[in-house]
PDB file of N, CA and C in Angstrom:
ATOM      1  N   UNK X   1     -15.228   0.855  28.951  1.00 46.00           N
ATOM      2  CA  UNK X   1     -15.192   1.379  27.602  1.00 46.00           C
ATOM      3  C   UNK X   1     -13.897   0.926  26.930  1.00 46.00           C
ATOM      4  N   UNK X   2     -13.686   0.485  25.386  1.00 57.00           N
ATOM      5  CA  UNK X   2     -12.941  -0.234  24.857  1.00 57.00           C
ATOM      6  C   UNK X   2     -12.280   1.317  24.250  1.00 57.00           C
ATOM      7  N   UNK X   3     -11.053   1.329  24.281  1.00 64.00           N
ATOM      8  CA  UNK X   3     -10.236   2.471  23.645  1.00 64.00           C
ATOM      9  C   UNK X   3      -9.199   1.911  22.520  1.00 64.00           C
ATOM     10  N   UNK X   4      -9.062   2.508  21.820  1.00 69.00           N
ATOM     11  CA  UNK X   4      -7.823   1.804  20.173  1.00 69.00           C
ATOM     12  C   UNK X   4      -6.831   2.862  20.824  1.00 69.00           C
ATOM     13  N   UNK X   5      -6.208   2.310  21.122  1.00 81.00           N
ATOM     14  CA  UNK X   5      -4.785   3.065  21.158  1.00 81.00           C
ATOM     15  C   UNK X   5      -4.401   4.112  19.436  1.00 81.00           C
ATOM     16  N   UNK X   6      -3.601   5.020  19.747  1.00 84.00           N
ATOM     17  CA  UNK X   6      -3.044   5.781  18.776  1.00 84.00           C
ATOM     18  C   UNK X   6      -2.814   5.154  17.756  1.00 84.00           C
ATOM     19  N   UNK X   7      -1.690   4.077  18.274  1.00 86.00           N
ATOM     20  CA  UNK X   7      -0.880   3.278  16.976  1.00 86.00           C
ATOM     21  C   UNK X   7      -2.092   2.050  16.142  1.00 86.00           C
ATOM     22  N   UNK X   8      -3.062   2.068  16.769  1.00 88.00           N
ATOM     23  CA  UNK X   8      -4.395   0.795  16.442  1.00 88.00           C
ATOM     24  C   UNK X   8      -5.005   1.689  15.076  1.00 88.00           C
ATOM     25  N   UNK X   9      -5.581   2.666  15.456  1.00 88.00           N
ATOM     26  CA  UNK X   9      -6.054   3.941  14.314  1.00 88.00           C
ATOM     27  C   UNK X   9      -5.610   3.866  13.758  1.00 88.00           C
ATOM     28  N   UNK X  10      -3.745   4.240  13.065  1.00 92.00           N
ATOM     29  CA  UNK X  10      -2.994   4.310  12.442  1.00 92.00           C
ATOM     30  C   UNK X  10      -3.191   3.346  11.904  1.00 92.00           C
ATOM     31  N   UNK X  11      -2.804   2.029  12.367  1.00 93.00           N
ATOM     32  CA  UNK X  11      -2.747   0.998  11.731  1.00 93.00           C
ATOM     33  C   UNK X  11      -4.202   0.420  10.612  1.00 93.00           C
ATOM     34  N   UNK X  12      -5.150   0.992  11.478  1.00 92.00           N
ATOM     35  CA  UNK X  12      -6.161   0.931  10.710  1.00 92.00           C
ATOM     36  C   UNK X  12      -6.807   1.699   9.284  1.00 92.00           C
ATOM     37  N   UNK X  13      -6.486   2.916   9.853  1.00 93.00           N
ATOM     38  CA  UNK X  13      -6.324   4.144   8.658  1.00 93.00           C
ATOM     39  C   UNK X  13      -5.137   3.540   7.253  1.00 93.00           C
ATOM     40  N   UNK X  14      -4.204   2.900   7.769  1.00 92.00           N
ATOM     41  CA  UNK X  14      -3.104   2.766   6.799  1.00 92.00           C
ATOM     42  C   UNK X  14      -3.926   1.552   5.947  1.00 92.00           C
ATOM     43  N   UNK X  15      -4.358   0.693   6.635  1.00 92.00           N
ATOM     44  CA  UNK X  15      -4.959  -0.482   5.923  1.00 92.00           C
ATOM     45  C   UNK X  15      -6.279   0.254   5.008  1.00 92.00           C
ATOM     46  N   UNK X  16      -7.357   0.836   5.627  1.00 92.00           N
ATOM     47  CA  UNK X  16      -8.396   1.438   4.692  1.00 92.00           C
ATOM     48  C   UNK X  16      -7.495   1.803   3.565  1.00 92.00           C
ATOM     49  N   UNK X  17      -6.505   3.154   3.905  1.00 91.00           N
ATOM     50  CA  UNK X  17      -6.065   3.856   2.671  1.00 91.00           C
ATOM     51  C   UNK X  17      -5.875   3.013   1.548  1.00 91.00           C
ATOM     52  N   UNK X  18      -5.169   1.600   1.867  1.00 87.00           N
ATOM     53  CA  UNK X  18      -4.519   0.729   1.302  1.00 87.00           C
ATOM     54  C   UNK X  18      -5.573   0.086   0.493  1.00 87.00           C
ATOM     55  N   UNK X  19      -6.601  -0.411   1.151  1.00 87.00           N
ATOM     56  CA  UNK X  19      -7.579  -1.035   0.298  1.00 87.00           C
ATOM     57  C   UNK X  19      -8.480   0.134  -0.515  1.00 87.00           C
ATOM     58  N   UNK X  20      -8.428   0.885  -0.177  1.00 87.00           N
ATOM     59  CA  UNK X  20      -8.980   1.985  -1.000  1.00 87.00           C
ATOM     60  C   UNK X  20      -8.545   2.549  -2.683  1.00 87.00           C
ATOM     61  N   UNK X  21      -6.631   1.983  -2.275  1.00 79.00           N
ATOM     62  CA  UNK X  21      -6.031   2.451  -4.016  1.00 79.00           C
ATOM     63  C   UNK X  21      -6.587   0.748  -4.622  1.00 79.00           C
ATOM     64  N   UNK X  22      -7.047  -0.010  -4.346  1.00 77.00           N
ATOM     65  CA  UNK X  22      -7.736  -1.351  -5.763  1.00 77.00           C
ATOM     66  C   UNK X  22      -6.945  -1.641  -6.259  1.00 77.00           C
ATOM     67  N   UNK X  23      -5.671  -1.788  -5.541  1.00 74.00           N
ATOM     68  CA  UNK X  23      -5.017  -2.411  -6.142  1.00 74.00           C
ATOM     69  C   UNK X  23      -4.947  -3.640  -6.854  1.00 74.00           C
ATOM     70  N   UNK X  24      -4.826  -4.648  -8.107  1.00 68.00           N
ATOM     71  CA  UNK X  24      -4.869  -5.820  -8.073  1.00 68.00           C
ATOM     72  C   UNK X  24      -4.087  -6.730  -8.032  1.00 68.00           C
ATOM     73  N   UNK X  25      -3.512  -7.632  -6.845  1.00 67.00           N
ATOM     74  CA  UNK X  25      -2.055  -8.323  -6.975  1.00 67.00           C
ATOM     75  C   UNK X  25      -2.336  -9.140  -7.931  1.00 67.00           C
ATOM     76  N   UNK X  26      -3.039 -10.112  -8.767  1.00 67.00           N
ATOM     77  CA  UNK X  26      -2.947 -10.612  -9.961  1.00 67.00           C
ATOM     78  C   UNK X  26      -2.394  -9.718 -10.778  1.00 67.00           C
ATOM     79  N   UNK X  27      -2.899  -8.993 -11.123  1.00 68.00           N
ATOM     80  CA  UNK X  27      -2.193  -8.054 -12.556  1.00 68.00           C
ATOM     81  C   UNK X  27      -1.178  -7.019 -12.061  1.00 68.00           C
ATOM     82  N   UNK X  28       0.019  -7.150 -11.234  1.00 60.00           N
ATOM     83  CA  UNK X  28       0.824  -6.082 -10.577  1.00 60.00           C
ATOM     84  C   UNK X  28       1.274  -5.445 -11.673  1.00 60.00           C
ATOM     85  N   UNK X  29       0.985  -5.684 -12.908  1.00 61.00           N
ATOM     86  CA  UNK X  29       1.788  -4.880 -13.953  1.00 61.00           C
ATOM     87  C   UNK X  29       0.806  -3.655 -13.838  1.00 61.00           C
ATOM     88  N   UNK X  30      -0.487  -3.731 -13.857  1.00 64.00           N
ATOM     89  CA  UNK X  30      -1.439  -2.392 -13.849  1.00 64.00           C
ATOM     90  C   UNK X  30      -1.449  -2.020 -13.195  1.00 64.00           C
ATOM     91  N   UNK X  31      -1.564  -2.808 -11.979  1.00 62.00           N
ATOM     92  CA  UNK X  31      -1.794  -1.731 -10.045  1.00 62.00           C
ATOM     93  C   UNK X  31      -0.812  -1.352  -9.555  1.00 62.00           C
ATOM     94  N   UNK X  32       0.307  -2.359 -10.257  1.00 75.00           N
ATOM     95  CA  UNK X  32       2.139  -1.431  -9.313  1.00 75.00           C
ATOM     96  C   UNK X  32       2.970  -0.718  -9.775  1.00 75.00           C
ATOM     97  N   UNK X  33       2.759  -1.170 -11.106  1.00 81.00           N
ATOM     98  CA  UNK X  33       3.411  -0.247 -12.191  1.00 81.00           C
ATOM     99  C   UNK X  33       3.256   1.345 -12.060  1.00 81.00           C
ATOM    100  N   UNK X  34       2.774   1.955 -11.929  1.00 82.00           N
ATOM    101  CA  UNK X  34       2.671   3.628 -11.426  1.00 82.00           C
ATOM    102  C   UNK X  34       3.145   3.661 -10.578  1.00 82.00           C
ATOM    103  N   UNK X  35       2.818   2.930  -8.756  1.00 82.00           N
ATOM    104  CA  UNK X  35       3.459   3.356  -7.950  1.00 82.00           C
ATOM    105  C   UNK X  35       5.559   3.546  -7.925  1.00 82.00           C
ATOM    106  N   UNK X  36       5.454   1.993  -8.650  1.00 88.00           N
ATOM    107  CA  UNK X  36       6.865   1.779  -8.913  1.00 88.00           C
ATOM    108  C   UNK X  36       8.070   2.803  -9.667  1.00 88.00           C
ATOM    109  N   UNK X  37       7.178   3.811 -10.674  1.00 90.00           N
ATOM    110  CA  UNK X  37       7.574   4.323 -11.412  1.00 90.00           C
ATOM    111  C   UNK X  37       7.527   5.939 -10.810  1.00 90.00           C
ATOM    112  N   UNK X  38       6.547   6.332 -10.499  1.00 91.00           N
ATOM    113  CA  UNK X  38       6.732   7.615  -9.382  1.00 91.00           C
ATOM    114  C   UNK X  38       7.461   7.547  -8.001  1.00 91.00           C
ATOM    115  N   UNK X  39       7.753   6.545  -7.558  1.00 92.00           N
ATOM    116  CA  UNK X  39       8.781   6.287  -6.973  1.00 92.00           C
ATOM    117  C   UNK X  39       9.789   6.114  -7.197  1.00 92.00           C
ATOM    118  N   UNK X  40      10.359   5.886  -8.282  1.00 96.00           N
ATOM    119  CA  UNK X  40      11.606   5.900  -9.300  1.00 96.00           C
ATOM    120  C   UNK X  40      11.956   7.674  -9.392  1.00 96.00           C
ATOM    121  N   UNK X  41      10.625   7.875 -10.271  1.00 96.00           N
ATOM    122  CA  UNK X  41      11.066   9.561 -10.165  1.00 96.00           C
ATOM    123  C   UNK X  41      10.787  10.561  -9.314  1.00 96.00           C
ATOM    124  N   UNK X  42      10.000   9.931  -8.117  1.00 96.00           N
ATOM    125  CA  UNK X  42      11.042  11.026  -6.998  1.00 96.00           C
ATOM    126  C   UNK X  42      12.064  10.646  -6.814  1.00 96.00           C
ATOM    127  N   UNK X  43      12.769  10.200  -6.629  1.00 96.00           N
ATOM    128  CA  UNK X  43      13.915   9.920  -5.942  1.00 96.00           C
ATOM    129  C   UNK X  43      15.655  10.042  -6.750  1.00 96.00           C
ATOM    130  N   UNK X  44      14.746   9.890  -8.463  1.00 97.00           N
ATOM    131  CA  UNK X  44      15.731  10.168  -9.072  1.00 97.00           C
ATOM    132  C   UNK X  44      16.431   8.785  -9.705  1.00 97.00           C
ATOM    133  N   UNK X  45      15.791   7.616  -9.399  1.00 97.00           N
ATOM    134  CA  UNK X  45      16.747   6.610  -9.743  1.00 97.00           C
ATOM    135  C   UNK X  45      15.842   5.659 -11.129  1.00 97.00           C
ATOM    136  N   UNK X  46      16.682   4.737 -11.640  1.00 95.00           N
ATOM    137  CA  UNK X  46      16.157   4.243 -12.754  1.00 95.00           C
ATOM    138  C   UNK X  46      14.687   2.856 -12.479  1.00 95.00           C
ATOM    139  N   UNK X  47      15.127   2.762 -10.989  1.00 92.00           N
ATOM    140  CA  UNK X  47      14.190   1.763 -11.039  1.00 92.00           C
ATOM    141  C   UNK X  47      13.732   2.056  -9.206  1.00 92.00           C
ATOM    142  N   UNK X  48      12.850   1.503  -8.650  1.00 93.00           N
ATOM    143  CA  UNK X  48      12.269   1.150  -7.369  1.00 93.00           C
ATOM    144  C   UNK X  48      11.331   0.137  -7.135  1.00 93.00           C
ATOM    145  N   UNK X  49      11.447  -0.360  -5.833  1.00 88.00           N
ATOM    146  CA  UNK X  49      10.575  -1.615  -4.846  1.00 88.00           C
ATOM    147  C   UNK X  49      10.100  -0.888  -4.285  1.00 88.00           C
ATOM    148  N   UNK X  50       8.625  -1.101  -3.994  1.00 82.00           N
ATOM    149  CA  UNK X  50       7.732  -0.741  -3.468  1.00 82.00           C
ATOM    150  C   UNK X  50       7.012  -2.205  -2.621  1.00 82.00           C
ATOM    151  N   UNK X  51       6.940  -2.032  -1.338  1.00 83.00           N
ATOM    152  CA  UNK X  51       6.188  -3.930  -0.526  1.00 83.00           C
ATOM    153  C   UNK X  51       5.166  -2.466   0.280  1.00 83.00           C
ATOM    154  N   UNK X  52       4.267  -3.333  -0.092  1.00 81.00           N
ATOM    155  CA  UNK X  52       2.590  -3.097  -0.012  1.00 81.00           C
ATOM    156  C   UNK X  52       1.909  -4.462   1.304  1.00 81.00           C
ATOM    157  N   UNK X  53       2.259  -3.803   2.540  1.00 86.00           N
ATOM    158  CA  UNK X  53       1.346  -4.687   3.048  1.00 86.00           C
ATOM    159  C   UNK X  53       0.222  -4.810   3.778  1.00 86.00           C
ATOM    160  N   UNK X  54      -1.313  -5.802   3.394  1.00 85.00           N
ATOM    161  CA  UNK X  54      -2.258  -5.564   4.086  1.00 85.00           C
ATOM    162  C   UNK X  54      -2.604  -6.688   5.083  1.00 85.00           C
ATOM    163  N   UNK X  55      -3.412  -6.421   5.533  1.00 83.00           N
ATOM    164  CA  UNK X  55      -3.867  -7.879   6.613  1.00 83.00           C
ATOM    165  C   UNK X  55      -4.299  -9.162   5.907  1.00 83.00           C
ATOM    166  N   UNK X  56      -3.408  -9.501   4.892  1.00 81.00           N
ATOM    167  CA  UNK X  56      -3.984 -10.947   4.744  1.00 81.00           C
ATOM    168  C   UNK X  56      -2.451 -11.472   3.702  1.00 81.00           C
ATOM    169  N   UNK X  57      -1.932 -10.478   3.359  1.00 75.00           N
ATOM    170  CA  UNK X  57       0.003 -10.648   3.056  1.00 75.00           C
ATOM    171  C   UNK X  57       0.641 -10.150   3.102  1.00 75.00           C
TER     172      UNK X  57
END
């Protein structure tokens, strides 16, 4: 019997979640722009980087 380790799930779950927000890297002004910016204001600062990565970059 084939078993996924803990960290395999995870890794997999993180990728679904990921393809699940639609993001579009052509237009990062529409798909990153929110994340970039609620990440700005949690944290309190004027600007933030956000690296988004899935299985193919």
């Amino acid at each position: 019997m084939n078993q996924i380790s803990s960290s395999q799930e995870n890794e997999l779950d993180r990728l679904l979640a990921l393809s699940n927000l639609g993001i579009d890297y052509y237009e990062p002004k529409q798909g990153l722009n929110y994340l970039t910016e609620l990440a700005a204001k949690i944290c309190g600062t004027e600007i933030s980087l956000v690296n988004l990565i899935d299985s193919f970059t």
